[in-house]
Structure formats: C-alpha cells, structure tokens
JSON list of C-alpha atoms in Angstrom, two decimals:
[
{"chain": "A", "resi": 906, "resn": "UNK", "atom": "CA", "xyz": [-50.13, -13.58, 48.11]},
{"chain": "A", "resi": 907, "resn": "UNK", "atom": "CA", "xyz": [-46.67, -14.54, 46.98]},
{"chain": "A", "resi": 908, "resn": "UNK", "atom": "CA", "xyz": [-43.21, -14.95, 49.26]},
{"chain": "A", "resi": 909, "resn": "UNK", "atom": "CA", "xyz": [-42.15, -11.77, 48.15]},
{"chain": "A", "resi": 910, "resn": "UNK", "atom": "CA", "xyz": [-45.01, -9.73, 48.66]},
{"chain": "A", "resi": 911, "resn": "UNK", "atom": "CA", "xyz": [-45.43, -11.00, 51.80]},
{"chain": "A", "resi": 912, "resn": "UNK", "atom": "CA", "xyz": [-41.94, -9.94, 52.96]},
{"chain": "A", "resi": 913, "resn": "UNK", "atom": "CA", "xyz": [-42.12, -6.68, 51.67]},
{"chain": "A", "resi": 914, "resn": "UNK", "atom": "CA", "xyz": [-45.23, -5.83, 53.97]},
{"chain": "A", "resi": 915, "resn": "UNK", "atom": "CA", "xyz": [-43.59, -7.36, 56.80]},
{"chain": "A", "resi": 916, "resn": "UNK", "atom": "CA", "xyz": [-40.68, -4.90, 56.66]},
{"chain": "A", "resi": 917, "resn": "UNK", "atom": "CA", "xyz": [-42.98, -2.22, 55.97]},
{"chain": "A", "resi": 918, "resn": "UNK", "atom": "CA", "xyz": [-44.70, -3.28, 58.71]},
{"chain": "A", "resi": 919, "resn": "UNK", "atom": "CA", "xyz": [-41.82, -3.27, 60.83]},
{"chain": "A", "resi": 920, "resn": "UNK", "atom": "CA", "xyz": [-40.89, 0.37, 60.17]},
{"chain": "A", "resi": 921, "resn": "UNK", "atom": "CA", "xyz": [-44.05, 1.20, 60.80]},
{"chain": "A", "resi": 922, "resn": "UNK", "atom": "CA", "xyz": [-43.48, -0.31, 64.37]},
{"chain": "A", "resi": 923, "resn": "UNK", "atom": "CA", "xyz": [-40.24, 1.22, 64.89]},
{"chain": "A", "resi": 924, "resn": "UNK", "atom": "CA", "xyz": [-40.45, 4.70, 66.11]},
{"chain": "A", "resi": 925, "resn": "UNK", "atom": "CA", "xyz": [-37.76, 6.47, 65.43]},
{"chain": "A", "resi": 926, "resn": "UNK", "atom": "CA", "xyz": [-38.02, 5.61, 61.75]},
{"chain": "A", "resi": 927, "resn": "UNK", "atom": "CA", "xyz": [-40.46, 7.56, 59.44]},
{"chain": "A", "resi": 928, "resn": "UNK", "atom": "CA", "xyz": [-41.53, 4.93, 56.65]},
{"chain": "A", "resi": 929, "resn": "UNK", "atom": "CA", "xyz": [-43.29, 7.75, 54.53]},
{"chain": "A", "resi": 930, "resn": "UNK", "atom": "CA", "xyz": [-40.50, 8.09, 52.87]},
{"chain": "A", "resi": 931, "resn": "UNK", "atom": "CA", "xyz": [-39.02, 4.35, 52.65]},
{"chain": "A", "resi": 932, "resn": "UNK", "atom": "CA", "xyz": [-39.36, 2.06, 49.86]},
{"chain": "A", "resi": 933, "resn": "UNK", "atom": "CA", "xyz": [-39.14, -1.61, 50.22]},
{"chain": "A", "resi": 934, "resn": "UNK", "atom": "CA", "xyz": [-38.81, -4.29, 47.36]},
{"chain": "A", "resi": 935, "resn": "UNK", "atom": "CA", "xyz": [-38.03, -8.18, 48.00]},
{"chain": "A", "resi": 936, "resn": "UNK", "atom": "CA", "xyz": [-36.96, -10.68, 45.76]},
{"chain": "A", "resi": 937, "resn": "UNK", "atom": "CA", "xyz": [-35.85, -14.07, 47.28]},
{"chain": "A", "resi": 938, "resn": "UNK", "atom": "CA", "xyz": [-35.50, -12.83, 50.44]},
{"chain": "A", "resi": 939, "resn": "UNK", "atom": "CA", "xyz": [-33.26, -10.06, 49.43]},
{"chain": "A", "resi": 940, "resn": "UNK", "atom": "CA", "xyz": [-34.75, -6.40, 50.35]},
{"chain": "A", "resi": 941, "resn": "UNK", "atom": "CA", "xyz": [-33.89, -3.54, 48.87]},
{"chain": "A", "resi": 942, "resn": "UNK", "atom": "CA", "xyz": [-34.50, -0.15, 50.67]},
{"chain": "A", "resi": 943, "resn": "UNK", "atom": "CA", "xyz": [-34.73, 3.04, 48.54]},
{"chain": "A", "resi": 944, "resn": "UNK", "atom": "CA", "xyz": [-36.40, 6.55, 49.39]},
{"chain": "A", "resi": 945, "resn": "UNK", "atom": "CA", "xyz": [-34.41, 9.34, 51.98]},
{"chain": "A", "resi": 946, "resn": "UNK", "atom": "CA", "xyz": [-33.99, 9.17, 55.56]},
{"chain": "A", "resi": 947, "resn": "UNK", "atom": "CA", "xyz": [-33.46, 12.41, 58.40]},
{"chain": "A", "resi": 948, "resn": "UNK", "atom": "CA", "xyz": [-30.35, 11.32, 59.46]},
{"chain": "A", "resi": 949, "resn": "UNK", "atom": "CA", "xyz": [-28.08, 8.90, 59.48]},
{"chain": "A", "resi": 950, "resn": "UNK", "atom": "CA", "xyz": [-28.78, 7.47, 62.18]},
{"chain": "A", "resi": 951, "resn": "UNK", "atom": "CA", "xyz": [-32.32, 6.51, 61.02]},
{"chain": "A", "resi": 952, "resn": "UNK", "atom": "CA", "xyz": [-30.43, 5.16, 58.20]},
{"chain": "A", "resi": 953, "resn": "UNK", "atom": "CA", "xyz": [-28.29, 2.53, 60.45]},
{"chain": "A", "resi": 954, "resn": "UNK", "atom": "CA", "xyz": [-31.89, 2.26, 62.33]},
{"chain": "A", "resi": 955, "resn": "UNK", "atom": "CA", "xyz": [-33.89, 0.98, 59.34]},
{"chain": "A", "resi": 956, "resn": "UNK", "atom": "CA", "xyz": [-31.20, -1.35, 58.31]},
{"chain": "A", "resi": 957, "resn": "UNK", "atom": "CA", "xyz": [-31.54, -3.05, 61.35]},
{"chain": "A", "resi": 958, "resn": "UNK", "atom": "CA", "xyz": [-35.16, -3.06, 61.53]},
{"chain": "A", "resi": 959, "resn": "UNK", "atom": "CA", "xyz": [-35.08, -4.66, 58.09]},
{"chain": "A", "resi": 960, "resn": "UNK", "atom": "CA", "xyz": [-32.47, -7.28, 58.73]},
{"chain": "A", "resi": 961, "resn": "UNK", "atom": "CA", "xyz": [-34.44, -8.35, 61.51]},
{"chain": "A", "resi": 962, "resn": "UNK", "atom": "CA", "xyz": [-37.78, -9.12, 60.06]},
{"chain": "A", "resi": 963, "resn": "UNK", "atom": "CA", "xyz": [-38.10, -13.43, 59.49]},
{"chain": "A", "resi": 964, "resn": "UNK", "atom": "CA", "xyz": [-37.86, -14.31, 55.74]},
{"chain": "A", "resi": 965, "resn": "UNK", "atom": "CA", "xyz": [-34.78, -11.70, 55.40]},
{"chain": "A", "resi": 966, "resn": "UNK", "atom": "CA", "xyz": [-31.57, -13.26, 53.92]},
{"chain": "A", "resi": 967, "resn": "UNK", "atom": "CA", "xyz": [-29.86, -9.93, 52.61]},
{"chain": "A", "resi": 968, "resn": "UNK", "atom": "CA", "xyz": [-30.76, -6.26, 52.62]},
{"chain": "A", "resi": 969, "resn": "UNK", "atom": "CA", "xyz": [-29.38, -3.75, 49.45]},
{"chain": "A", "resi": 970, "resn": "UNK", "atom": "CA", "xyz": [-29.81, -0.34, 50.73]},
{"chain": "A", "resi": 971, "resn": "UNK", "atom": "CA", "xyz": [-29.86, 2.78, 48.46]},
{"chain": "A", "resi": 972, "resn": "UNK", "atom": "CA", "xyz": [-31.10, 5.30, 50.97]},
{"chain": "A", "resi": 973, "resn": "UNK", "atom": "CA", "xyz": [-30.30, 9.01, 50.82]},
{"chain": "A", "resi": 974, "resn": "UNK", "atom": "CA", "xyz": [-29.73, 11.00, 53.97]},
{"chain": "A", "resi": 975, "resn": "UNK", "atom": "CA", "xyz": [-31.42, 14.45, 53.32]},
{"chain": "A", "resi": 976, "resn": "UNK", "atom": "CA", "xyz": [-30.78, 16.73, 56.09]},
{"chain": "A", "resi": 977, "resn": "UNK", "atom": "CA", "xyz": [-33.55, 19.19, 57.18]},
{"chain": "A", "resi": 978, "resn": "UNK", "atom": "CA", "xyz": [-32.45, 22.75, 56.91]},
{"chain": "A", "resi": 979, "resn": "UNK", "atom": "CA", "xyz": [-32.32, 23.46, 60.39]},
{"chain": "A", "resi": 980, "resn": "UNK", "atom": "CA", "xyz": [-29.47, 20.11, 61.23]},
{"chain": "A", "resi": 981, "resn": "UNK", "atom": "CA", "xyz": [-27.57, 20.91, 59.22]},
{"chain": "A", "resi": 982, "resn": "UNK", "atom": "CA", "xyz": [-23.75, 22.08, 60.10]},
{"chain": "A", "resi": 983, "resn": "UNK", "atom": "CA", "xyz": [-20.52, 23.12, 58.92]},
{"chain": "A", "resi": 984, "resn": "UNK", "atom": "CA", "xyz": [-17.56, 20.49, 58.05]},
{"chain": "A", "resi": 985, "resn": "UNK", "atom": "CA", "xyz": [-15.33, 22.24, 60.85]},
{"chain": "A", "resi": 986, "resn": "UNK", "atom": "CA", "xyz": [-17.98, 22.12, 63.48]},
{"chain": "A", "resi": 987, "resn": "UNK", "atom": "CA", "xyz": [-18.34, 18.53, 62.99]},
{"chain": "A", "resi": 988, "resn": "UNK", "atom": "CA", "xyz": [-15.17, 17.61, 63.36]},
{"chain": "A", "resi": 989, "resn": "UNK", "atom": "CA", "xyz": [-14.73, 19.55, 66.56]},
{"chain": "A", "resi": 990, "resn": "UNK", "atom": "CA", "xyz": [-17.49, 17.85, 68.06]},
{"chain": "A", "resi": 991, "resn": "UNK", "atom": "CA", "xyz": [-16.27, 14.71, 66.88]},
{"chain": "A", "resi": 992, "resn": "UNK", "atom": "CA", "xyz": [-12.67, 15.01, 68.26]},
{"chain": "A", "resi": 993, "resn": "UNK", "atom": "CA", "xyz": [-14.86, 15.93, 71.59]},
{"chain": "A", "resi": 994, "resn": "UNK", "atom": "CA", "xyz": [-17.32, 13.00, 71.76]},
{"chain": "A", "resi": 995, "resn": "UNK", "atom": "CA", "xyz": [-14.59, 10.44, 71.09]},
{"chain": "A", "resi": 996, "resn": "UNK", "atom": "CA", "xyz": [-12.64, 12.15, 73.61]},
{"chain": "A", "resi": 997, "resn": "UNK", "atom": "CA", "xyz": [-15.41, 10.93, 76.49]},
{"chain": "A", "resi": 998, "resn": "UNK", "atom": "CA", "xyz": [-15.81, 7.89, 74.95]},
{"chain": "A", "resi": 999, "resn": "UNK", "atom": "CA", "xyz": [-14.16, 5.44, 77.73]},
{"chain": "A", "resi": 1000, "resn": "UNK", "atom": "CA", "xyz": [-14.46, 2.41, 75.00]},
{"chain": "A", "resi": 1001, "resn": "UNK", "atom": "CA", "xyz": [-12.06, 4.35, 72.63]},
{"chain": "A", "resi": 1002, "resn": "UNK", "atom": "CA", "xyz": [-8.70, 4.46, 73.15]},
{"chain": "A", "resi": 1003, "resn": "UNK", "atom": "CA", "xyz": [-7.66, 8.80, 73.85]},
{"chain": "A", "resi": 1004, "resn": "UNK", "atom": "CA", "xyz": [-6.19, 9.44, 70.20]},
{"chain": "A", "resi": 1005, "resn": "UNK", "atom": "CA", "xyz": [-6.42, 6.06, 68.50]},
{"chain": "A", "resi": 1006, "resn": "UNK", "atom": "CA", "xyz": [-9.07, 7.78, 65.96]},
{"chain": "A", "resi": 1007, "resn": "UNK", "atom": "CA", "xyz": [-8.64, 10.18, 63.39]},
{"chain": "A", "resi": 1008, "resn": "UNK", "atom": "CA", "xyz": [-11.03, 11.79, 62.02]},
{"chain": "A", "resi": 1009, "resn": "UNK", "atom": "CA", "xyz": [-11.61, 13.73, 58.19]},
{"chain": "A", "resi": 1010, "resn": "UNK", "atom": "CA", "xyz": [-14.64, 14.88, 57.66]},
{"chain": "A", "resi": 1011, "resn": "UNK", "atom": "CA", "xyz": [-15.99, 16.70, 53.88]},
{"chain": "A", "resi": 1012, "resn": "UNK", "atom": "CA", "xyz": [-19.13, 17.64, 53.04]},
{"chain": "A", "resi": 1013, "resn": "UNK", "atom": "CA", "xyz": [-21.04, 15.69, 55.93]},
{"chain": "A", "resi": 1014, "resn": "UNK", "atom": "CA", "xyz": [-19.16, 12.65, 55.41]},
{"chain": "A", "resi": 1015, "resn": "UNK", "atom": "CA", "xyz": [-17.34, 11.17, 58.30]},
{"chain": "A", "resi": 1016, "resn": "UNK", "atom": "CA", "xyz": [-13.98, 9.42, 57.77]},
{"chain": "A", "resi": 1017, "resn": "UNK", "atom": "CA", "xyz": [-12.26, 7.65, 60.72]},
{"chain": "A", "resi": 1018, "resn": "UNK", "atom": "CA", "xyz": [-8.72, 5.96, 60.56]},
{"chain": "A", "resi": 1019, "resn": "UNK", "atom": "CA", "xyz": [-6.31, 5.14, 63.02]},
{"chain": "A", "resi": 1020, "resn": "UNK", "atom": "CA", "xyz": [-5.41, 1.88, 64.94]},
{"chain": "A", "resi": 1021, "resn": "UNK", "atom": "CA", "xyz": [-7.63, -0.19, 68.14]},
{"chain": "A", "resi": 1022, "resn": "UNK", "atom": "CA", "xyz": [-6.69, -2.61, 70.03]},
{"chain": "A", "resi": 1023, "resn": "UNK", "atom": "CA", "xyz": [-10.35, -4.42, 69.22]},
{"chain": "A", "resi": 1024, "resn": "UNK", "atom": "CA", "xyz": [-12.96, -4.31, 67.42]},
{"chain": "A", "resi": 1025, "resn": "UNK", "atom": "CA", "xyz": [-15.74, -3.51, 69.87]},
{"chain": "A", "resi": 1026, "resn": "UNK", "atom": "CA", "xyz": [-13.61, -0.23, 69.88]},
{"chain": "A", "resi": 1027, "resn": "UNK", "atom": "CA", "xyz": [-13.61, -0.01, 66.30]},
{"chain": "A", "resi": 1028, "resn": "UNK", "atom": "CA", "xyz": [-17.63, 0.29, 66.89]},
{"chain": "A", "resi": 1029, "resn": "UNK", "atom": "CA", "xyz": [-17.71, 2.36, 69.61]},
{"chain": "A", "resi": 1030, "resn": "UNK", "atom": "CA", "xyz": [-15.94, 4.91, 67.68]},
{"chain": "A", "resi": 1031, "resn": "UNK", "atom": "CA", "xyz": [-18.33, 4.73, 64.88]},
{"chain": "A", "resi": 1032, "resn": "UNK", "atom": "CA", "xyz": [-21.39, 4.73, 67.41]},
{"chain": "A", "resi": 1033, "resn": "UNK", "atom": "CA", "xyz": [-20.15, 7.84, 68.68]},
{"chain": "A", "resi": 1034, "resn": "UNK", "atom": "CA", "xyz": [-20.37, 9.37, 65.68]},
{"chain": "A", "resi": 1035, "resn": "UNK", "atom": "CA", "xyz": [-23.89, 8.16, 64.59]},
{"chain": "A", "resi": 1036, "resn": "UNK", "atom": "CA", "xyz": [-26.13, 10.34, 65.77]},
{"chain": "A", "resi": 1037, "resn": "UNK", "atom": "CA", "xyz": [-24.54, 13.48, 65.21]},
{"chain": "A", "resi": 1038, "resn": "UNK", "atom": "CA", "xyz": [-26.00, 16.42, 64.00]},
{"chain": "A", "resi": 1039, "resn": "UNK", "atom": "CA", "xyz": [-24.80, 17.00, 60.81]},
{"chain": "A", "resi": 1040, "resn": "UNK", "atom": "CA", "xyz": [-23.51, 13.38, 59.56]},
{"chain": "A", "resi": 1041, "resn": "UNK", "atom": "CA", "xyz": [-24.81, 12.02, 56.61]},
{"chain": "A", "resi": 1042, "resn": "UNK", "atom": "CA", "xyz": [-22.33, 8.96, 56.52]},
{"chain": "A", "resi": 1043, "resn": "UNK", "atom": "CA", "xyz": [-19.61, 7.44, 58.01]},
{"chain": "A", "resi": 1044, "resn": "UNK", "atom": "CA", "xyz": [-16.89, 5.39, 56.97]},
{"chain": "A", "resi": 1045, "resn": "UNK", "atom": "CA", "xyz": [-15.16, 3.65, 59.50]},
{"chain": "A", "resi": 1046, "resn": "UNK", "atom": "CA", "xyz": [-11.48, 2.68, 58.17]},
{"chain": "A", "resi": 1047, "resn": "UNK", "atom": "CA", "xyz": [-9.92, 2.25, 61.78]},
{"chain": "A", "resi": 1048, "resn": "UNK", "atom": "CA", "xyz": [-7.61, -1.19, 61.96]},
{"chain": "A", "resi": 1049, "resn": "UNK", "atom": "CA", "xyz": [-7.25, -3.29, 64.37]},
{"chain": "A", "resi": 1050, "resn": "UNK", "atom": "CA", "xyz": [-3.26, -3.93, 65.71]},
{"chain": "A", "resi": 1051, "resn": "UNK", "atom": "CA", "xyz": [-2.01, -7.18, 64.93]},
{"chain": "A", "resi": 1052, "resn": "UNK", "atom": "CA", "xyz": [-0.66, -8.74, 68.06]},
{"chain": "A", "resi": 1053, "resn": "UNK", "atom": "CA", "xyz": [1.80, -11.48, 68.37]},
{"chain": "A", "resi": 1054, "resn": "UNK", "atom": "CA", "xyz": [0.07, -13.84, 70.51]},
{"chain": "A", "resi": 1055, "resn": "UNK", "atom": "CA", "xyz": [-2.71, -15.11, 67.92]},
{"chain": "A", "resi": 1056, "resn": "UNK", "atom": "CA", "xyz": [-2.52, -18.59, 68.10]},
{"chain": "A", "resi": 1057, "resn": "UNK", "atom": "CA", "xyz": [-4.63, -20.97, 67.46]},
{"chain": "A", "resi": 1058, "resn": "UNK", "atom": "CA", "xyz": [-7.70, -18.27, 66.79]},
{"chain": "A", "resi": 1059, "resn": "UNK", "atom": "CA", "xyz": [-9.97, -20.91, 64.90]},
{"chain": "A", "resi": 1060, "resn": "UNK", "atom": "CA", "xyz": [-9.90, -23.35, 67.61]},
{"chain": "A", "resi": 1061, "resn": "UNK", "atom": "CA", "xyz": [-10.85, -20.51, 70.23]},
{"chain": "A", "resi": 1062, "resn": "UNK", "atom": "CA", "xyz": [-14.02, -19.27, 67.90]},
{"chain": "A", "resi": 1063, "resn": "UNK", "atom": "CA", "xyz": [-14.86, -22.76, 67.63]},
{"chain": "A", "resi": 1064, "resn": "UNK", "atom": "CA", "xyz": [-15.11, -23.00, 71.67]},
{"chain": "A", "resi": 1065, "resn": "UNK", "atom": "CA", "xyz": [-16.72, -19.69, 72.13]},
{"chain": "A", "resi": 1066, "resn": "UNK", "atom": "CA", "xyz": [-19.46, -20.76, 69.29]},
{"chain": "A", "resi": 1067, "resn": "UNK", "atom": "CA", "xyz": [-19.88, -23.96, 70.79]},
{"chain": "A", "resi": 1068, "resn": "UNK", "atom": "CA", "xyz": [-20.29, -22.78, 73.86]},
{"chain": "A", "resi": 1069, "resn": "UNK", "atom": "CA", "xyz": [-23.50, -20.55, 72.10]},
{"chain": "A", "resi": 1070, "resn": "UNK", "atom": "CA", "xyz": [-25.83, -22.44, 71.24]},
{"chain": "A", "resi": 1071, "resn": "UNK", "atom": "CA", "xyz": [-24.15, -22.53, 67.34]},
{"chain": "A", "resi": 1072, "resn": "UNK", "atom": "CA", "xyz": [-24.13, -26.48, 66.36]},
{"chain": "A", "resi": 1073, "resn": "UNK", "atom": "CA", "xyz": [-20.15, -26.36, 65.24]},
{"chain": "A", "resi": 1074, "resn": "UNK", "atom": "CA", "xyz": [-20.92, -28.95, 62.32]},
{"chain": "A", "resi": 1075, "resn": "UNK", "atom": "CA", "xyz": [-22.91, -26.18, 60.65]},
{"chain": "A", "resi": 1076, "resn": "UNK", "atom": "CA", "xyz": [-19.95, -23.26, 60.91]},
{"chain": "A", "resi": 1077, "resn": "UNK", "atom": "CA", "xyz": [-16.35, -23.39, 59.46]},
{"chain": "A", "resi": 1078, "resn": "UNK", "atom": "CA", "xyz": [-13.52, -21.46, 60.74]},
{"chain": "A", "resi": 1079, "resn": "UNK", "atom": "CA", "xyz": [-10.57, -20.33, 59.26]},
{"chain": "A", "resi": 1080, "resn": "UNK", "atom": "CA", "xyz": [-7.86, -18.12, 59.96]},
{"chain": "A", "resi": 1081, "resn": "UNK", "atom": "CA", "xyz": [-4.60, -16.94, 57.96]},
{"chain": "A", "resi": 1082, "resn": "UNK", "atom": "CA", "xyz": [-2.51, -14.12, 59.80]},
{"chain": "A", "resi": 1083, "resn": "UNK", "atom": "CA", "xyz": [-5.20, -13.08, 62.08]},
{"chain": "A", "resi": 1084, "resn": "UNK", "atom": "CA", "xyz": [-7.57, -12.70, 58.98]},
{"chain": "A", "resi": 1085, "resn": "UNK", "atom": "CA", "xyz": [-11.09, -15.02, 59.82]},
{"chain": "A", "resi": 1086, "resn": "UNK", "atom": "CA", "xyz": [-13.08, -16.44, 57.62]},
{"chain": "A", "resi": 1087, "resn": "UNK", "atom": "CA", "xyz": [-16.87, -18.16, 58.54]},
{"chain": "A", "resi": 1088, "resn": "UNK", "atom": "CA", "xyz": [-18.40, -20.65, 55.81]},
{"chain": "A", "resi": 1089, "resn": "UNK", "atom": "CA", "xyz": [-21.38, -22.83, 56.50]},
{"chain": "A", "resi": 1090, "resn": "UNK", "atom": "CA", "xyz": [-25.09, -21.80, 57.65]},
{"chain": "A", "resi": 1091, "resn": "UNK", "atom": "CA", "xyz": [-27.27, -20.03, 60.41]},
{"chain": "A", "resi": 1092, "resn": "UNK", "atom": "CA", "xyz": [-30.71, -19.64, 60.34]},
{"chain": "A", "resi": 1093, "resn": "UNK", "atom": "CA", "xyz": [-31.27, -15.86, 60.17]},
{"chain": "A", "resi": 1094, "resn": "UNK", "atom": "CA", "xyz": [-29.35, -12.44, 59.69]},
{"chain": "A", "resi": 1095, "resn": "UNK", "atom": "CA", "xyz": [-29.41, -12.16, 63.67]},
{"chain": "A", "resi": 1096, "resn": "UNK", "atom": "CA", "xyz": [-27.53, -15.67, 63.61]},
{"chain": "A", "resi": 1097, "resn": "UNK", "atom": "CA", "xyz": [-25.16, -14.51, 61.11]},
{"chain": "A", "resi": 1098, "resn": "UNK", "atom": "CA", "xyz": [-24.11, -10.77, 62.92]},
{"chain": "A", "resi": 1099, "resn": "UNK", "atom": "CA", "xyz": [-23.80, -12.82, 66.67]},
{"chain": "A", "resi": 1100, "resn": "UNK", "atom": "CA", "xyz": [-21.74, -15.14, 64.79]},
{"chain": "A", "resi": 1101, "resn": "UNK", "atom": "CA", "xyz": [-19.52, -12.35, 63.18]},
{"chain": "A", "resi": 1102, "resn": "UNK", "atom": "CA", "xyz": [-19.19, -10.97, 66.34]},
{"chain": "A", "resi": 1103, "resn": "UNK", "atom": "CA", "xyz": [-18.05, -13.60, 68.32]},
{"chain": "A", "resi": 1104, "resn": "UNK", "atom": "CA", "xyz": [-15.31, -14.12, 65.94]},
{"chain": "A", "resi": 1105, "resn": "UNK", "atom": "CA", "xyz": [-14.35, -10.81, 66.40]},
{"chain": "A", "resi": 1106, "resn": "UNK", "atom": "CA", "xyz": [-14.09, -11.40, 70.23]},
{"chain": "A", "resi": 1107, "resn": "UNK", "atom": "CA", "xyz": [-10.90, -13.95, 69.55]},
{"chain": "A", "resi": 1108, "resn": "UNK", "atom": "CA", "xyz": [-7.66, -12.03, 70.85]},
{"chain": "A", "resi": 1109, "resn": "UNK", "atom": "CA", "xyz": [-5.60, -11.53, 67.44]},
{"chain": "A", "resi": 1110, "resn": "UNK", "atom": "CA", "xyz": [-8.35, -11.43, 65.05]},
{"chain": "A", "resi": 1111, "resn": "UNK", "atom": "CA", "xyz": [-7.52, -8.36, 62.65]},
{"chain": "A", "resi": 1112, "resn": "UNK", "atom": "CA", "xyz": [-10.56, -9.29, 60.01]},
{"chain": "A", "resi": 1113, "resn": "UNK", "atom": "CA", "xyz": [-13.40, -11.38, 59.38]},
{"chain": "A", "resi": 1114, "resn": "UNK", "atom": "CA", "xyz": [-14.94, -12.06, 56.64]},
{"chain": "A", "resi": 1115, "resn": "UNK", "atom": "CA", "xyz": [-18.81, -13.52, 57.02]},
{"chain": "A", "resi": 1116, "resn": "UNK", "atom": "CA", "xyz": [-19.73, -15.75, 54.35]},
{"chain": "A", "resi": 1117, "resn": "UNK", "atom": "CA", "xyz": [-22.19, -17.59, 56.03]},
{"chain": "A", "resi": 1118, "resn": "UNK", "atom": "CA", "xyz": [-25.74, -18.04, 54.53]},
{"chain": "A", "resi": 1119, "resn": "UNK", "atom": "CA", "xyz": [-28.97, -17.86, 55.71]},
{"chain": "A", "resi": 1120, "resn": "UNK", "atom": "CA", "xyz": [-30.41, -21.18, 55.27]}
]
C-alpha cells in the first residue's frame, strides 16, 4: 500500500474515532502528506473539529480543506438572532475584553473586528462563537494593540522555546515592529501550532507568521 493511501485511511480512521464528527459525509485525499478534506459538515464547529482531528494524525504536513457547512433545517436561525446572542456570549466571556469585539454577521457568516490586548483573547472571542447555533463560518479580523514596550521580542521567544523542549538551532526568529516571523523545522503540525503559539505569548507581538515545515 503506498504513503498516500496509507495516510488517507489513517485520517479516515481518525474521524471515525472522533465522536463528534460524522465521517459519512467527509472525503479525504493525500498527496505528500498534504490532505485535502471535501464533503459537508453539521456545523461549524464540526468543521474546526475535523481540521484538528486531521492535522493531528502522524504523516500530516498540511491540510486543504473545502468543506461545506450545511445546516439542518431545524438549526438554523436568523442573521439578527445571531448577532444578539453573540453580543451576549462575548459579554460573559471573562477572557474578552467587555466591548473590544464587534461583531457583523450576514447570511450565517460571522465577522468579528475590534482591538485585544492579546491574542489568547483574539481566540477566545472566536471560540465563543464556534459552536453557535446558526454559524456557518467565522472570520476573525480582531487586532491586537501595538504596545510600546516590545523590545527585544525575538530574544524572549527564543527563551520561552528553549525553555520547551524546541532545540533553538532548528527555529529562527524574527521580528520587525512587533510583526514575528518563525523559519526552520519541527517535527509535526502539533510542533508547528505550540510553536506559533508561544510566539504569540511574547508581550508586543501584533503578528506571526509560521513558516516552519514539517520535517
């Protein structure tokens, strides 16, 4: 059985595992470790699910996904009533900041804007929104505020990947005006996200862009 057929069954295999995902509808083709996803999900937040599930799976370098959310009749819900419940559920989200996020929402689409002090708030605000009846995407467009403190970023994501268990010779950082940028190699798609995200931890960083391969 060749590479390629032997990753698509694994990620089959894996949504078969994960239960909140129905695979009936999922289909999965691989090509040098790059998986594409096709078919219709629920919700969207099976969608988010089975890109995970599929980044996860050993052997994955990249995943293309093409799904279509296809509500059943009975979730779905008006443009207005989204948005209310929106505005509410950010409103008792204690990792948002009270009217940081905007919100726009048309035709089941979920826009948010607005400025965080941080990116884990950037996340929680899309989180939030998720698993909301209704949603059949989200596009998260909140900034992050640039402060006037970041110094010396790079050398700070160097110390917090070092202190991981990262090997520093195989990850370059750069920064330009709170901008990051990560070069090099990790070993899977897990690597590459904790990576990511512990760049995003440095106080001042306002973007980064991952260009580390799986190797």
């Amino acid at each position: 059985m060749s590479q390629d057929r032997q990753l698509q069954e694994a990620v089959l295999a894996e949504f078969v595992w994960e239960p909140s995902v129905t695979a009936a509808h999922i289909g999965v083709t691989a090509k040098n470790g790059v998986v594409t996803l096709t078919g219709h999900v629920q919700n969207y937040l099976e969608k988010r699910t089975v890109e995970r599930a599929a980044a996860r799976v050993k052997g994955v370098k990249a995943v293309v996904e093409e799904l279509e959310v296809k509500l059943h009749p009975g979730m779905t819900r008006s443009d207005e009533d989204i948005a209310n419940a929106a505005i509410n559920r950010l409103a008792w989200e204690i990792s948002v900041p009270r009217d940081a996020v905007r919100i726009k929402v048309e035709k089941g689409w979920v826009t948010l804007t607005g400025q965080v002090d941080w990116h884990f708030q950037k996340e929680a605000a899309e989180r939030t929104i998720d698993g909301m009846l209704g949603v059949v995407g989200v596009l998260n467009e909140t900034t992050i505020k640039p402060r006037a403190d970041a110094t010396d970023i790079s050398r700070k994501i160097d110390q917090a990947l070092h202190r991981s268990w990262f090997d520093p010779k195989t990850i370059t950082v750069t920064t330009h005006n709170g901008r990051v940028t990560l070069t090099g190699s990790v070993e899977t798609p897990g690597d590459r996200n904790v990576a990511a995200a512990t760049a995003w931890s440095a106080p001042g960083a306002t973007e980064v862009e991952n260009d580390l391969i799986i190797a």
